[in-house]
Short mmCIF file of C-alpha atoms in Angstrom, two decimals:
data_model
loop_
_atom_site.label_atom_id
_atom_site.label_comp_id
_atom_site.label_asym_id
_atom_site.label_seq_id
_atom_site.Cartn_x
_atom_site.Cartn_y
_atom_site.Cartn_z
CA UNK A 13 0.00 0.00 0.00
CA UNK A 14 2.89 2.33 0.69
CA UNK A 15 4.29 1.90 -2.80
CA UNK A 16 4.24 5.28 -4.62
CA UNK A 17 1.74 5.56 -7.45
CA UNK A 18 2.90 5.03 -11.02
CA UNK A 19 0.62 6.30 -13.76
CA UNK A 20 0.88 5.51 -17.47
CA UNK A 21 -0.14 7.83 -20.28
CA UNK A 22 -0.90 6.12 -23.59
CA UNK A 23 1.61 7.70 -25.99
CA UNK A 24 0.58 6.34 -29.38
CA UNK A 25 -0.34 9.85 -30.52
CA UNK A 26 -1.74 13.09 -29.12
CA UNK A 27 -1.28 15.36 -26.12
CA UNK A 28 0.40 12.86 -23.81
CA UNK A 29 3.25 15.15 -22.72
CA UNK A 30 0.75 17.64 -21.27
CA UNK A 31 -0.63 14.94 -18.94
CA UNK A 32 2.87 13.78 -17.99
CA UNK A 33 3.87 17.33 -17.05
CA UNK A 34 0.88 17.75 -14.75
CA UNK A 35 1.54 14.43 -12.97
CA UNK A 36 5.15 15.50 -12.59
CA UNK A 37 4.01 18.83 -11.05
CA UNK A 38 1.89 16.79 -8.64
CA UNK A 39 4.92 14.72 -7.69
CA UNK A 40 3.51 11.54 -9.20
CA UNK A 41 5.64 9.25 -11.33
CA UNK A 42 4.18 8.98 -14.85
CA UNK A 43 5.50 7.24 -17.95
CA UNK A 44 4.80 7.07 -21.71
CA UNK A 45 3.18 3.82 -22.84
CA UNK A 46 3.77 2.73 -26.45
CA UNK A 47 3.70 -1.08 -26.16
CA UNK A 48 1.34 -3.38 -24.21
CA UNK A 49 4.06 -4.86 -21.99
CA UNK A 50 4.70 -1.37 -20.58
CA UNK A 51 1.32 -1.56 -18.79
CA UNK A 52 2.85 -3.93 -16.22
CA UNK A 53 3.15 -2.40 -12.77
CA UNK A 54 1.04 0.69 -13.47
CA UNK A 55 -1.61 1.89 -11.00
CA UNK A 56 -3.66 3.81 -13.54
CA UNK A 57 -3.75 4.89 -17.17
CA UNK A 58 -4.67 8.08 -19.00
CA UNK A 59 -5.73 7.92 -22.64
CA UNK A 60 -5.05 11.44 -23.90
CA UNK A 61 -6.61 13.71 -26.48
CA UNK A 62 -5.47 13.30 -30.05
CA UNK A 63 -7.07 11.83 -33.14
CA UNK A 64 -9.24 8.92 -32.02
CA UNK A 65 -8.98 7.15 -35.39
CA UNK A 66 -5.16 7.27 -35.26
CA UNK A 67 -4.99 6.12 -31.63
CA UNK A 68 -7.50 3.33 -32.30
CA UNK A 69 -5.70 2.04 -35.40
CA UNK A 70 -2.30 2.06 -33.69
CA UNK A 71 -3.79 0.31 -30.65
CA UNK A 72 -5.12 -2.47 -32.89
CA UNK A 73 -1.87 -2.76 -34.88
CA UNK A 74 0.22 -3.09 -31.73
CA UNK A 75 -2.15 -5.58 -30.02
CA UNK A 76 -3.22 -3.20 -27.27
CA UNK A 77 -6.94 -3.95 -27.21
CA UNK A 78 -7.07 -7.06 -24.97
CA UNK A 79 -4.31 -5.89 -22.59
CA UNK A 80 -6.03 -2.51 -22.17
CA UNK A 81 -9.39 -4.12 -21.40
CA UNK A 82 -7.73 -6.46 -18.87
CA UNK A 83 -5.84 -3.54 -17.32
CA UNK A 84 -9.01 -1.48 -17.03
CA UNK A 85 -10.82 -4.30 -15.27
CA UNK A 86 -8.69 -3.68 -12.16
CA UNK A 87 -7.25 -0.17 -12.54
CA UNK A 88 -8.51 3.39 -12.94
CA UNK A 89 -8.53 4.66 -16.53
CA UNK A 90 -9.28 8.21 -17.67
CA UNK A 91 -9.94 9.22 -21.26
CA UNK A 92 -9.86 12.85 -22.38
CA UNK A 93 -11.60 13.70 -25.70
CA UNK A 94 -10.17 11.08 -28.11
CA UNK A 95 -9.55 8.90 -25.05
CA UNK A 96 -13.22 9.22 -24.10
CA UNK A 97 -14.25 8.12 -27.60
CA UNK A 98 -11.88 5.14 -27.39
CA UNK A 99 -13.31 4.06 -24.00
CA UNK A 100 -16.97 4.24 -25.08
CA UNK A 101 -19.26 1.28 -25.79
CA UNK A 102 -20.84 3.03 -28.78
CA UNK A 103 -19.72 5.79 -31.17
CA UNK A 104 -21.54 7.20 -34.19
CA UNK A 105 -18.66 6.38 -36.58
CA UNK A 106 -17.05 2.98 -37.21
CA UNK A 107 -13.64 2.79 -35.50
CA UNK A 108 -11.80 0.60 -32.98
CA UNK A 109 -13.24 0.96 -29.43
CA UNK A 110 -12.33 -0.48 -26.06
CA UNK A 111 -16.03 -0.55 -25.18
CA UNK A 112 -15.45 -0.04 -21.46
CA UNK A 113 -17.88 2.70 -20.46
CA UNK A 114 -21.63 2.37 -20.86
CA UNK A 115 -21.91 5.57 -22.84
CA UNK A 116 -22.74 6.48 -26.41
CA UNK A 117 -20.58 9.20 -27.93
CA UNK A 118 -21.05 11.45 -30.94
CA UNK A 119 -17.81 12.71 -32.49
CA UNK A 120 -17.20 16.33 -33.54
CA UNK A 121 -20.50 17.14 -31.88
CA UNK A 122 -19.97 20.91 -31.72
CA UNK A 123 -18.84 21.44 -35.32
CA UNK A 124 -15.44 22.08 -36.84
CA UNK A 125 -12.35 23.73 -35.34
CA UNK A 126 -13.75 27.27 -35.73
CA UNK A 127 -16.50 26.20 -33.30
CA UNK A 128 -14.06 24.89 -30.66
CA UNK A 129 -14.52 26.77 -27.38
CA UNK A 130 -13.65 27.20 -23.76
CA UNK A 131 -16.14 27.63 -20.95
CA UNK A 132 -16.28 27.54 -17.17
CA UNK A 133 -17.97 24.36 -16.06
CA UNK A 134 -19.47 23.21 -12.79
CA UNK A 135 -18.21 19.73 -12.06
CA UNK A 136 -19.99 18.07 -9.14
CA UNK A 137 -17.14 15.76 -8.09
CA UNK A 138 -14.58 18.57 -7.92
CA UNK A 139 -16.61 20.72 -5.55
CA UNK A 140 -15.84 20.13 -1.95
CA UNK A 141 -18.01 22.80 -0.38
CA UNK A 142 -16.94 25.78 -2.48
CA UNK A 143 -18.04 26.03 -6.10
CA UNK A 144 -15.11 27.05 -8.24
CA UNK A 145 -15.89 26.32 -11.90
CA UNK A 146 -13.46 24.28 -13.97
CA UNK A 147 -11.95 25.90 -17.09
CA UNK A 148 -13.00 23.40 -19.77
CA UNK A 149 -11.34 23.50 -23.20
CA UNK A 150 -13.31 21.78 -25.98
CA UNK A 151 -11.44 21.07 -29.23
CA UNK A 152 -13.42 19.45 -32.04
CA UNK A 153 -14.97 17.77 -29.06
CA UNK A 154 -17.33 14.82 -28.78
CA UNK A 155 -20.45 14.74 -26.62
CA UNK A 156 -22.02 11.94 -24.61
CA UNK A 157 -25.48 11.31 -26.02
CA UNK A 158 -26.44 8.41 -23.78
CA UNK A 159 -25.43 7.27 -20.30
CA UNK A 160 -26.48 3.76 -19.30
CA UNK A 161 -26.22 1.22 -16.49
CA UNK A 162 -23.62 2.21 -13.88
CA UNK A 163 -22.25 5.21 -15.74
CA UNK A 164 -23.12 8.56 -14.14
CA UNK A 165 -23.02 12.10 -15.46
CA UNK A 166 -20.50 14.33 -13.67
CA UNK A 167 -20.62 17.45 -15.85
CA UNK A 168 -22.92 18.98 -18.39
CA UNK A 169 -23.18 22.24 -20.32
CA UNK A 170 -25.99 24.67 -19.52
CA UNK A 171 -28.07 23.21 -22.36
CA UNK A 172 -27.83 19.76 -20.80
CA UNK A 173 -25.17 18.35 -23.15
CA UNK A 174 -23.28 15.69 -21.18
CA UNK A 175 -19.51 16.27 -21.31
CA UNK A 176 -18.07 14.13 -18.50
CA UNK A 177 -19.03 10.83 -16.90
CA UNK A 178 -17.76 8.24 -14.49
CA UNK A 179 -18.36 4.53 -14.08
CA UNK A 180 -16.63 3.21 -10.99
CA UNK A 181 -12.89 3.70 -11.56
CA UNK A 182 -13.33 4.86 -15.15
CA UNK A 183 -13.52 8.53 -15.96
CA UNK A 184 -14.18 10.34 -19.26
CA UNK A 185 -14.11 14.02 -20.17
CA UNK A 186 -14.98 15.48 -23.59
CA UNK A 187 -12.71 18.43 -22.74
CA UNK A 188 -9.01 18.78 -21.98
CA UNK A 189 -7.96 19.39 -18.34
CA UNK A 190 -4.37 18.79 -19.55
CA UNK A 191 -4.48 22.09 -21.47
CA UNK A 192 -5.09 24.14 -18.33
CA UNK A 193 -3.15 24.82 -15.15
CA UNK A 194 -6.05 23.63 -13.01
CA UNK A 195 -4.96 20.22 -11.73
CA UNK A 196 -8.14 19.29 -9.86
CA UNK A 197 -9.23 16.68 -12.42
CA UNK A 198 -5.82 15.02 -12.28
CA UNK A 199 -6.02 14.95 -8.48
CA UNK A 200 -9.53 13.52 -8.67
CA UNK A 201 -8.31 10.77 -11.02
CA UNK A 202 -5.47 9.92 -8.62
CA UNK A 203 -8.03 9.60 -5.82
CA UNK A 204 -10.06 6.93 -7.63
CA UNK A 205 -9.79 3.58 -5.87
CA UNK A 206 -7.83 1.05 -7.94
CA UNK A 207 -6.23 -2.29 -7.48
CA UNK A 208 -7.82 -5.63 -6.73
CA UNK B 12 -24.80 24.27 -32.33
CA UNK B 13 -24.25 27.83 -31.26
CA UNK B 14 -22.85 27.67 -27.74
CA UNK B 15 -23.11 31.42 -27.30
CA UNK B 16 -26.90 31.29 -27.42
CA UNK B 17 -26.98 28.47 -24.92
CA UNK B 18 -24.75 30.06 -22.36
CA UNK B 19 -26.41 31.00 -19.08
CA UNK B 20 -25.25 32.19 -15.68
CA UNK B 21 -23.34 29.07 -14.74
CA UNK B 22 -21.22 29.41 -17.91
CA UNK B 23 -20.76 33.12 -18.07
CA UNK B 24 -18.52 33.16 -21.06
CA UNK B 25 -18.19 30.78 -23.96
CA UNK B 26 -15.09 31.74 -25.86
CA UNK B 27 -14.32 30.59 -29.41
CA UNK B 28 -11.13 31.24 -31.37
CA UNK B 29 -8.94 31.87 -28.30
CA UNK B 30 -5.20 31.18 -28.44
CA UNK B 31 -5.75 28.21 -26.08
CA UNK B 32 -8.31 26.68 -28.39
CA UNK B 33 -6.27 27.36 -31.55
CA UNK B 34 -2.97 26.12 -30.15
CA UNK B 35 -4.85 23.26 -28.50
CA UNK B 36 -5.79 21.65 -31.80
CA UNK B 37 -2.11 21.59 -32.78
CA UNK B 38 -1.37 19.92 -29.42
CA UNK B 39 -3.86 17.17 -30.30
CA UNK B 40 -1.99 16.51 -33.57
CA UNK B 41 1.34 15.84 -31.84
CA UNK B 42 3.09 12.56 -32.48
CA UNK B 43 1.15 12.32 -35.72
CA UNK B 44 1.49 12.56 -39.48
CA UNK B 45 -0.28 15.16 -41.63
CA UNK B 46 -0.55 14.06 -45.25
CA UNK B 47 -1.00 16.05 -48.47
CA UNK B 48 -3.97 14.79 -50.48
CA UNK B 49 -5.43 15.96 -53.80
CA UNK B 50 -8.66 13.92 -53.94
CA UNK B 51 -11.24 12.50 -51.50
CA UNK B 52 -9.92 9.02 -52.41
CA UNK B 53 -6.44 10.06 -51.24
CA UNK B 54 -7.94 11.53 -48.08
CA UNK B 55 -9.62 8.21 -47.28
CA UNK B 56 -6.33 6.34 -47.81
CA UNK B 57 -4.62 8.81 -45.47
CA UNK B 58 -7.31 8.45 -42.79
CA UNK B 59 -7.24 4.66 -43.07
CA UNK B 60 -3.45 4.73 -42.66
CA UNK B 61 -3.81 6.67 -39.40
CA UNK B 62 -3.05 10.26 -40.48
CA UNK B 63 -3.99 12.82 -37.80
CA UNK B 64 -5.04 15.34 -40.46
CA UNK B 65 -4.94 15.88 -44.21
CA UNK B 66 -3.77 18.88 -46.21
CA UNK B 67 -6.20 19.38 -49.10
CA UNK B 68 -4.56 20.82 -52.20
CA UNK B 69 -4.91 20.63 -55.97
CA UNK B 70 -1.35 19.59 -56.69
CA UNK B 71 1.28 18.16 -54.38
CA UNK B 72 4.47 20.26 -54.19
CA UNK B 73 6.38 17.93 -56.56
CA UNK B 74 3.77 18.66 -59.25
CA UNK B 75 3.74 22.38 -58.48
CA UNK B 76 7.49 22.33 -59.21
CA UNK B 77 6.97 20.61 -62.56
CA UNK B 78 4.05 22.73 -63.77
CA UNK B 79 5.45 26.09 -62.69
CA UNK B 80 3.25 29.19 -63.07
CA UNK B 81 1.40 30.81 -60.18
CA UNK B 82 0.31 28.39 -57.46
CA UNK B 83 -2.84 29.56 -55.63
CA UNK B 84 -5.38 28.40 -53.04
CA UNK B 85 -7.22 25.26 -54.19
CA UNK B 86 -10.74 25.24 -55.65
CA UNK B 87 -13.19 25.40 -52.71
CA UNK B 88 -15.27 22.59 -54.19
CA UNK B 89 -12.39 20.09 -53.90
CA UNK B 90 -11.71 21.23 -50.34
CA UNK B 91 -15.40 20.76 -49.50
CA UNK B 92 -15.36 17.26 -50.98
CA UNK B 93 -12.40 16.31 -48.83
CA UNK B 94 -14.05 17.79 -45.72
CA UNK B 95 -17.08 15.63 -46.51
CA UNK B 96 -14.98 12.51 -47.01
CA UNK B 97 -13.11 12.24 -43.69
CA UNK B 98 -13.69 12.66 -39.93
CA UNK B 99 -10.13 13.86 -39.20
CA UNK B 100 -9.16 17.57 -39.39
CA UNK B 101 -8.69 19.09 -42.84
CA UNK B 102 -6.06 21.75 -43.53
CA UNK B 103 -5.68 23.90 -46.64
CA UNK B 104 -3.08 26.34 -47.93
CA UNK B 105 -3.32 30.05 -48.65
CA UNK B 106 -0.60 32.17 -50.25
CA UNK B 107 1.72 34.12 -47.96
CA UNK B 108 -0.01 37.41 -47.12
CA UNK B 109 -3.23 36.51 -48.97
CA UNK B 110 -5.67 37.20 -46.17
CA UNK B 111 -8.69 36.89 -48.45
CA UNK B 112 -7.78 33.34 -49.41
CA UNK B 113 -7.49 32.73 -45.65
CA UNK B 114 -10.97 34.23 -45.09
CA UNK B 115 -12.37 31.93 -47.77
CA UNK B 116 -10.73 28.88 -46.20
CA UNK B 117 -12.13 29.86 -42.80
CA UNK B 118 -15.60 30.23 -44.32
CA UNK B 119 -15.28 26.75 -45.86
CA UNK B 120 -14.75 25.34 -42.38
CA UNK B 121 -11.18 24.08 -42.78
CA UNK B 122 -9.68 23.24 -39.39
CA UNK B 123 -6.23 24.77 -40.00
CA UNK B 124 -4.90 27.23 -42.60
CA UNK B 125 -1.32 26.74 -43.81
CA UNK B 126 0.07 30.11 -44.90
CA UNK B 127 2.50 28.39 -47.18
CA UNK B 128 5.65 29.13 -49.15
CA UNK B 129 4.70 26.22 -51.43
CA UNK B 130 2.20 28.57 -53.09
CA UNK B 131 3.34 31.72 -54.87
CA UNK B 132 3.51 34.57 -52.33
CA UNK B 133 0.84 37.28 -52.62
CA UNK B 134 2.76 39.80 -50.51
CA UNK B 135 6.52 40.23 -50.55
CA UNK B 136 6.64 42.04 -47.21
CA UNK B 137 3.78 41.05 -44.93
CA UNK B 138 2.23 37.84 -43.72
CA UNK B 139 -1.42 37.46 -42.75
CA UNK B 140 -2.40 38.95 -39.37
CA UNK B 141 -3.49 35.65 -37.95
CA UNK B 142 -4.87 37.05 -34.68
CA UNK B 143 -7.89 38.26 -36.68
CA UNK B 144 -9.05 34.72 -37.41
CA UNK B 145 -10.93 32.08 -35.44
CA UNK B 146 -9.32 29.35 -37.53
CA UNK B 147 -5.76 28.46 -36.41
CA UNK B 148 -2.77 28.93 -38.74
CA UNK B 149 0.39 26.93 -39.29
CA UNK B 150 3.39 28.71 -40.85
CA UNK B 151 6.79 27.62 -42.09
CA UNK B 152 10.17 28.69 -40.73
CA UNK B 153 13.86 28.09 -41.37
CA UNK B 154 15.18 29.58 -38.14
CA UNK B 155 14.08 30.80 -34.73
CA UNK B 156 13.59 34.42 -35.79
CA UNK B 157 11.21 33.44 -38.55
CA UNK B 158 9.31 31.07 -36.23
CA UNK B 159 8.87 33.73 -33.55
CA UNK B 160 7.77 36.39 -36.06
CA UNK B 161 5.04 34.03 -37.24
CA UNK B 162 3.99 33.29 -33.65
CA UNK B 163 3.96 37.05 -33.01
CA UNK B 164 1.54 37.37 -35.95
CA UNK B 165 -0.69 34.74 -34.34
CA UNK B 166 0.42 31.38 -35.79
CA UNK B 167 -0.90 28.54 -33.59
CA UNK B 168 1.56 26.02 -34.98
CA UNK B 169 4.95 26.11 -36.70
CA UNK B 170 6.54 23.75 -39.17
CA UNK B 171 10.13 23.83 -40.21
CA UNK B 172 10.07 24.32 -43.97
CA UNK B 173 12.54 21.85 -45.39
CA UNK B 174 12.33 21.90 -49.17
CA UNK B 175 8.88 20.82 -50.33
CA UNK B 176 8.41 18.50 -53.30
CA UNK B 177 11.96 17.17 -53.34
CA UNK B 178 11.85 13.98 -51.26
CA UNK B 179 15.27 15.10 -49.99
CA UNK B 180 15.25 15.37 -46.18
CA UNK B 181 18.45 17.43 -45.96
CA UNK B 182 16.78 20.84 -45.68
CA UNK B 183 14.21 19.57 -43.16
CA UNK B 184 17.13 18.43 -41.00
CA UNK B 185 18.93 21.73 -41.44
CA UNK B 186 15.92 23.82 -40.46
CA UNK B 187 14.98 21.64 -37.47
CA UNK B 188 18.57 21.63 -36.20
CA UNK B 189 18.77 25.38 -36.67
CA UNK B 190 15.57 26.17 -34.75
CA UNK B 191 16.17 23.64 -31.97
CA UNK B 192 19.83 24.62 -31.66
CA UNK B 193 18.96 28.31 -31.42
CA UNK B 194 16.48 27.51 -28.64
CA UNK B 195 19.18 25.59 -26.74
CA UNK B 196 21.54 28.57 -27.00
CA UNK B 197 18.74 30.95 -25.98
CA UNK B 198 18.15 28.92 -22.82
CA UNK B 199 21.72 29.58 -21.72
CA UNK B 200 21.66 33.26 -22.62
CA UNK B 201 21.57 35.74 -19.70
CA UNK B 202 18.50 37.99 -19.58
CA UNK B 203 20.75 41.06 -20.14
CA UNK B 204 21.41 39.90 -23.69
CA UNK B 205 17.83 39.04 -24.63
CA UNK B 206 16.77 42.40 -26.10
CA UNK B 207 19.79 42.58 -28.38
CA UNK B 208 19.24 38.99 -29.44
CA UNK B 209 15.56 39.70 -30.20
CA UNK B 210 16.67 42.62 -32.33
CA UNK B 211 19.30 40.53 -34.08
CA UNK B 212 16.90 37.73 -35.08
CA UNK B 213 14.05 40.15 -35.76
CA UNK B 214 11.65 38.56 -33.30
CA UNK B 215 9.24 40.05 -30.72
CA UNK B 216 10.94 40.34 -27.30
CA UNK B 217 8.01 38.83 -25.38
CA UNK B 218 7.96 35.69 -27.47
CA UNK B 219 11.76 35.38 -27.27
CA UNK B 220 11.55 35.54 -23.48
CA UNK B 221 8.68 33.04 -23.37
CA UNK B 222 10.64 30.61 -25.58
CA UNK B 223 13.69 30.90 -23.34
CA UNK B 224 11.62 30.13 -20.27
CA UNK B 225 9.75 27.23 -21.86
CA UNK B 226 12.87 25.76 -23.46
CA UNK B 227 10.81 25.18 -26.59
CA UNK B 228 8.59 27.09 -29.02
CA UNK B 229 5.39 28.29 -27.33
CA UNK B 230 3.42 26.41 -30.02
CA UNK B 231 3.63 22.93 -31.51
CA UNK B 232 6.44 22.47 -34.05
CA UNK B 233 6.22 19.90 -36.85
CA UNK B 234 8.80 19.14 -39.54
CA UNK B 235 8.00 19.35 -43.25
CA UNK B 236 9.59 19.44 -46.68
CA UNK B 237 11.31 16.34 -48.02
CA UNK B 238 10.18 13.54 -45.69
CA UNK B 239 9.72 10.44 -47.87
CA UNK B 240 10.40 7.34 -45.74
CA UNK B 241 9.57 5.99 -42.26
CA UNK B 242 13.23 6.53 -41.33
CA UNK B 243 13.00 10.18 -42.41
CA UNK B 244 9.98 10.67 -40.14
CA UNK B 245 11.70 9.01 -37.18
CA UNK B 246 14.85 11.06 -37.82
CA UNK B 247 12.88 14.29 -37.52
CA UNK B 248 11.14 13.04 -34.36
CA UNK B 249 14.44 12.07 -32.75
CA UNK B 250 15.81 15.52 -33.58
CA UNK B 251 13.00 16.86 -31.40
CA UNK B 252 10.03 17.97 -33.51
CA UNK B 253 6.45 17.23 -32.39
CA UNK B 254 5.22 15.49 -35.56
CA UNK B 255 5.63 15.47 -39.34
CA UNK B 256 4.02 16.67 -42.54
CA UNK B 257 4.46 14.38 -45.53
CA UNK B 258 3.64 16.08 -48.81
CA UNK B 259 4.65 14.48 -52.07
CA UNK B 260 6.41 11.59 -50.30
CA UNK B 261 3.31 9.40 -50.01
CA UNK B 262 1.26 9.88 -53.15
CA UNK B 263 4.32 10.21 -55.41
CA UNK B 264 5.60 6.81 -54.25
CA UNK B 265 4.84 3.48 -55.90
CA UNK B 266 2.51 2.22 -53.14
CA UNK B 267 0.97 5.06 -51.15
CA UNK B 268 -1.22 3.09 -48.70
CA UNK B 269 1.44 0.87 -47.08
CA UNK B 270 3.96 3.73 -47.09
CA UNK B 271 1.48 6.06 -45.38
CA UNK B 272 0.78 3.46 -42.69
CA UNK B 273 4.49 2.76 -42.19
CA UNK B 274 5.25 6.47 -41.73
CA UNK B 275 2.48 6.71 -39.11
CA UNK B 276 3.95 3.75 -37.21
CA UNK B 277 7.47 5.16 -37.48
CA UNK B 278 6.32 8.51 -36.06
CA UNK B 279 4.86 6.81 -32.96
CA UNK B 280 7.73 4.34 -32.47
CA UNK B 281 10.47 6.77 -33.56
CA UNK B 282 12.77 5.59 -30.78
CA UNK B 283 12.45 1.87 -31.45
CA UNK B 284 14.86 0.72 -34.22
CA UNK B 285 13.44 -2.84 -34.29
CA UNK B 286 9.99 -1.52 -35.11
CA UNK B 287 11.46 0.98 -37.58
CA UNK B 288 13.25 -1.86 -39.37
CA UNK B 289 10.05 -3.87 -39.57
CA UNK B 290 7.84 -1.07 -40.90
CA UNK B 291 10.47 -0.07 -43.50
CA UNK B 292 10.31 -3.44 -45.24
CA UNK B 293 8.76 -3.94 -48.70
CA UNK B 294 7.30 -0.51 -49.22
CA UNK B 295 8.07 -0.36 -52.95
CA UNK B 296 9.81 2.55 -54.63
CA UNK B 297 9.87 5.85 -52.72
CA UNK B 298 9.27 9.06 -54.70
CA UNK B 299 12.15 9.64 -57.10
CA UNK B 300 13.09 12.98 -55.62
CA UNK B 301 15.38 15.86 -56.48
CA UNK B 302 18.69 16.58 -54.76
CA UNK B 303 18.22 19.96 -53.12
CA UNK B 304 21.88 20.78 -53.89
CA UNK B 305 21.00 20.66 -57.61
CA UNK B 306 18.20 23.22 -57.23
CA UNK B 307 19.04 26.83 -58.17
CA UNK B 308 18.12 29.28 -55.44
CA UNK B 309 15.31 30.73 -57.55
CA UNK B 310 13.57 27.33 -57.39
CA UNK B 311 13.93 26.91 -53.62
CA UNK B 312 10.55 27.43 -52.01
CA UNK B 313 11.95 27.77 -48.48
CA UNK B 314 13.41 31.20 -49.25
CA UNK B 315 9.86 32.59 -49.45
CA UNK B 316 8.72 34.17 -46.18
CA UNK B 317 9.80 37.36 -44.47
#
């Protein structure tokens, strides 16, 4: 139990360095994961933003799918944007999916890059008494159109669009906490109970 | 969906087109390959191979070299067709300084505008004021001064120029080594010397200082211009760039689909020679290429940009 945490960040493509830097600021050891055997000994995994088709194809090519599903069965996993798409059970376009979370996702739900936006968001799980909104950056972002079974909504836009959810030790955000200097989401992820 | 109309008290301000949002898309492209495509069929091959984005243009740089004449923004209808064909981001090129071509590309909904030396410049003195746009821009550079001038003008992403349409990686290496080497020297420079240095390289002081403190460019930096093989892509990644553009190198080769896929794999596993060896096998003939040393200066595209 006293062993320090070691977090992996899937580094097939995308904004993995941003996550690594934040974990390093938080004093947590974090490493780049490019091959399935590198998952051994990790206490949690982040699947970063990037292009979900690229990440999915590389994951299939390098035999990541089964090892990732097995890893996620016992450890916390957090997907941001492309990572959220990759973790979903259902997505509107055909592409490789881990199918972990009981959510349905629609890609590029807010339009093209010119429609990308940032907004202050109230996130229930981050508020311990005080209500400081979280600066959420959405880039060609997906939305969650359906939340089923044990998955619960943890953040939505004012129009009710679901943009973050949790199912036990699995966390997904349509936006990019790794592009901000607010580390509360990373701390929240580290607090999720893992291990068998 | 118009987020502005939906905003209420809990989300006081919805902001589009901010530097965070524009630079953020470039951050999502890191570790990836952006491929030049001239048709929707090419775009689908690129997407299937794992490209993170495509650059929609009428002719790849190798063909622009052959045909000569004035090279301009592509026909909007072909850009629209490519946007329709793929789910990944679509980029398109405008001429240096041609802010109306940039406005048109923004109106078409392209995800990134490349203000590119591959097209014939429209202004011999000024680049586009990129702060005015919601769409992010990528610009070429050969050295740190040029990179920081473009960032000062609002570029959300930089690419080292290399020499487009040659299949010869030598200029890409030179430009990446130049920029990255200048940043390393800048990191060691005392603050007393910064203003003079900014003046010397013709770059805005604030961005020079920010680069020194970050130890890297404040925006994502890809390599471009002459990358034709998986080994070329991995070479650029090991030199320290964030990702690669492959222009003529894919669709001017004998077998574009396997080569595209191999370059994607090589960009991810750039530090793993065993994987690089495996993905480099049996790719057929690469593009024939032109030795940059045989090109007269008047035919070198990288010299365009001010």
